[in-house]
Amino acid sequence: MEPINIKILVTGVIIVLSFIGQSIVKKYLARYADNKGFSVHRKVYVGNFFGFLMSMLIIVGLIITWEVSFQGIAVYLASIFTLLGVAFVASWSMLSNITASLILFFAYPFKIGDYVRIQDGGDNSVEGTIINITLFNIRIITEDDVEVSYPNNLALQKPIKRYRKNARKQKDIIEDNLNRFE
């Protein structure tokens, strides 16, 4: 078999395996998200992220298969990485929020509808019901009907109390106990 035919065959195998791999990953992520009760938005975000990673692996596999000259591409890649590096440094907070979103997706400390308190030192603490978890922040509605967006990267760094749905908050229990003596 000629070398060009082998490269075409390997390219076909890479493409077929990538479709199979992507469908397996999507099914696994969908099953995992459904078991944990995640919202559709979170499933889409994480699915897109893994789709991007799979695409990068396909490109690397094709570059290796077709023996693309790295000398010619080196200058091109260096300039792209320089631009991306500057852009990433400028948006470092966004990257940390995206990474934190993925960690929160798999760690699953809370979900939409949970009543939580993010302890951020005194008056900065946020307490309420989670109404959405996006790629960049957690949206919480407080008892005063104020919607608060809390960055994902900070949510990973702060202690979070999650109250059970049927459980009452500690302050309600204390108030009930004090009212009994009136």
Short mmCIF file of C-alpha atoms in Angstrom, two decimals:
data_model
loop_
_atom_site.label_atom_id
_atom_site.label_comp_id
_atom_site.label_asym_id
_atom_site.label_seq_id
_atom_site.Cartn_x
_atom_site.Cartn_y
_atom_site.Cartn_z
CA MET A 1 0.00 0.00 0.00
CA GLU A 2 1.33 3.44 -0.90
CA PRO A 3 2.10 5.95 1.88
CA ILE A 4 -0.60 8.35 0.67
CA ASN A 5 -3.23 5.61 0.87
CA ILE A 6 -2.13 4.78 4.41
CA LYS A 7 -2.45 8.45 5.39
CA ILE A 8 -5.94 8.63 3.88
CA LEU A 9 -6.93 5.45 5.70
CA VAL A 10 -5.55 6.74 9.03
CA THR A 11 -7.35 10.06 8.47
CA GLY A 12 -10.61 8.19 7.94
CA VAL A 13 -10.03 6.12 11.07
CA ILE A 14 -9.30 9.27 13.11
CA ILE A 15 -12.49 10.92 11.89
CA VAL A 16 -14.64 7.84 12.54
CA LEU A 17 -13.12 7.31 15.99
CA SER A 18 -13.64 10.99 16.81
CA PHE A 19 -17.36 10.75 16.00
CA ILE A 20 -17.67 7.59 18.08
CA GLY A 21 -15.67 9.13 20.94
CA GLN A 22 -17.70 12.32 20.86
CA SER A 23 -21.00 10.46 20.98
CA ILE A 24 -19.77 8.31 23.89
CA VAL A 25 -18.59 11.39 25.82
CA LYS A 26 -21.87 13.23 25.14
CA LYS A 27 -23.94 10.25 26.29
CA TYR A 28 -21.84 9.85 29.43
CA LEU A 29 -22.05 13.57 30.25
CA ALA A 30 -25.81 13.61 29.60
CA ARG A 31 -26.36 10.58 31.83
CA TYR A 32 -24.14 12.06 34.54
CA ALA A 33 -25.94 15.41 34.35
CA ASP A 34 -29.38 13.78 34.40
CA ASN A 35 -28.47 11.65 37.43
CA LYS A 36 -27.30 14.75 39.29
CA GLY A 37 -30.27 16.89 38.20
CA PHE A 38 -28.29 19.53 36.31
CA SER A 39 -29.99 22.13 34.16
CA VAL A 40 -29.93 21.98 30.37
CA HIS A 41 -27.67 25.04 30.27
CA ARG A 42 -24.97 23.35 32.32
CA LYS A 43 -25.13 20.26 30.11
CA VAL A 44 -24.68 22.42 27.01
CA TYR A 45 -21.72 24.34 28.48
CA VAL A 46 -19.83 21.24 29.51
CA GLY A 47 -20.72 19.42 26.27
CA ASN A 48 -19.34 22.31 24.23
CA PHE A 49 -16.15 22.37 26.27
CA PHE A 50 -15.51 18.66 25.72
CA GLY A 51 -16.43 19.03 22.04
CA PHE A 52 -13.75 21.71 21.74
CA LEU A 53 -11.18 19.45 23.43
CA MET A 54 -12.08 16.60 21.08
CA SER A 55 -11.68 18.89 18.07
CA MET A 56 -8.21 19.89 19.25
CA LEU A 57 -7.24 16.23 19.60
CA ILE A 58 -8.48 15.53 16.06
CA ILE A 59 -6.43 18.41 14.67
CA VAL A 60 -3.30 17.21 16.47
CA GLY A 61 -3.90 13.66 15.21
CA LEU A 62 -4.30 14.87 11.62
CA ILE A 63 -1.19 17.05 11.83
CA ILE A 64 0.84 14.07 13.04
CA THR A 65 -0.68 11.76 10.41
CA TRP A 66 0.03 14.09 7.50
CA GLU A 67 3.51 14.96 8.85
CA VAL A 68 2.95 18.67 8.58
CA SER A 69 6.23 20.59 8.69
CA PHE A 70 6.54 22.17 12.09
CA GLN A 71 9.18 24.62 10.88
CA GLY A 72 6.72 26.46 8.66
CA ILE A 73 3.96 26.31 11.20
CA ALA A 74 6.19 27.31 14.13
CA VAL A 75 6.15 31.01 13.27
CA TYR A 76 2.42 30.94 12.66
CA LEU A 77 1.72 29.10 15.92
CA ALA A 78 4.07 31.36 17.88
CA SER A 79 2.20 34.45 16.73
CA ILE A 80 -1.17 32.85 17.49
CA PHE A 81 -0.03 31.75 20.95
CA THR A 82 1.32 35.23 21.62
CA LEU A 83 -2.02 36.80 20.74
CA LEU A 84 -3.90 34.19 22.74
CA GLY A 85 -1.56 34.67 25.69
CA VAL A 86 -2.21 38.40 25.73
CA ALA A 87 -5.95 37.82 25.40
CA PHE A 88 -5.95 35.20 28.16
CA VAL A 89 -3.99 37.39 30.55
CA ALA A 90 -6.44 40.19 29.84
CA SER A 91 -9.34 37.87 30.61
CA TRP A 92 -7.78 35.69 33.30
CA SER A 93 -10.84 36.08 35.50
CA MET A 94 -13.05 34.69 32.74
CA LEU A 95 -10.82 31.63 32.38
CA SER A 96 -10.83 30.97 36.09
CA ASN A 97 -14.63 31.24 36.12
CA ILE A 98 -14.92 28.76 33.24
CA THR A 99 -12.56 26.35 34.99
CA ALA A 100 -14.47 26.78 38.24
CA SER A 101 -17.72 26.09 36.37
CA LEU A 102 -16.35 22.75 35.19
CA ILE A 103 -15.16 21.88 38.69
CA LEU A 104 -18.57 22.78 40.14
CA PHE A 105 -20.23 20.67 37.43
CA PHE A 106 -18.33 17.52 38.40
CA ALA A 107 -17.93 18.17 42.14
CA TYR A 108 -21.66 18.90 42.43
CA PRO A 109 -21.76 20.68 45.79
CA PHE A 110 -25.20 22.19 45.05
CA LYS A 111 -27.82 22.49 42.32
CA ILE A 112 -30.49 24.86 41.09
CA GLY A 113 -33.21 25.24 43.70
CA ASP A 114 -30.94 24.65 46.70
CA TYR A 115 -30.99 27.18 49.51
CA VAL A 116 -27.38 28.20 50.23
CA ARG A 117 -25.29 30.67 52.17
CA ILE A 118 -21.95 31.67 50.69
CA GLN A 119 -19.90 32.91 53.62
CA ASP A 120 -17.80 35.80 52.44
CA GLY A 121 -17.08 37.57 55.69
CA GLY A 122 -19.82 39.52 57.45
CA ASP A 123 -21.91 41.78 55.24
CA ASN A 124 -20.52 40.30 52.02
CA SER A 125 -22.15 36.92 52.61
CA VAL A 126 -24.90 35.88 50.20
CA GLU A 127 -27.87 33.77 51.25
CA GLY A 128 -30.73 32.63 49.07
CA THR A 129 -32.00 30.14 46.51
CA ILE A 130 -29.88 29.24 43.48
CA ILE A 131 -31.84 30.08 40.34
CA ASN A 132 -29.14 29.39 37.74
CA ILE A 133 -25.54 28.21 37.43
CA THR A 134 -23.89 29.58 34.30
CA LEU A 135 -20.45 29.35 32.79
CA PHE A 136 -19.27 32.43 34.71
CA ASN A 137 -21.44 32.82 37.80
CA ILE A 138 -24.03 31.44 40.17
CA ARG A 139 -27.27 33.41 40.26
CA ILE A 140 -28.94 33.52 43.66
CA ILE A 141 -32.21 35.17 44.63
CA THR A 142 -32.25 36.39 48.22
CA GLU A 143 -35.20 36.49 50.62
CA ASP A 144 -35.47 40.23 49.85
CA ASP A 145 -36.12 39.28 46.18
CA VAL A 146 -32.72 40.61 45.08
CA GLU A 147 -30.93 38.66 42.35
CA VAL A 148 -27.20 38.28 43.05
CA SER A 149 -24.58 37.00 40.59
CA TYR A 150 -21.72 35.34 42.44
CA PRO A 151 -18.58 34.44 40.42
CA ASN A 152 -17.83 30.72 40.14
CA ASN A 153 -14.15 31.14 41.01
CA LEU A 154 -15.08 32.82 44.31
CA ALA A 155 -17.67 30.12 45.05
CA LEU A 156 -14.86 27.56 44.97
CA GLN A 157 -12.81 29.57 47.45
CA LYS A 158 -15.52 30.34 50.02
CA PRO A 159 -17.29 28.02 52.43
CA ILE A 160 -20.85 27.34 51.30
CA LYS A 161 -23.62 26.10 53.54
CA ARG A 162 -26.32 24.16 51.72
CA TYR A 163 -29.58 23.83 53.59
CA ARG A 164 -31.73 20.79 52.92
CA LYS A 165 -35.02 21.50 51.19
CA ASN A 166 -37.19 20.46 54.11
CA ALA A 167 -34.81 21.61 56.83
CA ARG A 168 -35.26 24.98 58.42
CA LYS A 169 -32.48 27.49 58.72
CA GLN A 170 -30.73 27.80 62.07
CA LYS A 171 -31.93 31.40 62.61
CA ASP A 172 -35.58 30.30 62.13
CA ILE A 173 -35.10 27.58 64.73
CA ILE A 174 -33.57 30.07 67.20
CA GLU A 175 -36.36 32.60 66.58
CA ASP A 176 -39.01 29.91 67.14
CA ASN A 177 -37.34 28.90 70.39
CA LEU A 178 -37.22 32.53 71.58
CA ASN A 179 -40.86 33.13 70.62
CA ARG A 180 -41.98 30.17 72.73
CA PHE A 181 -41.03 32.06 75.88
CA GLU A 182 -43.04 35.19 75.10
#
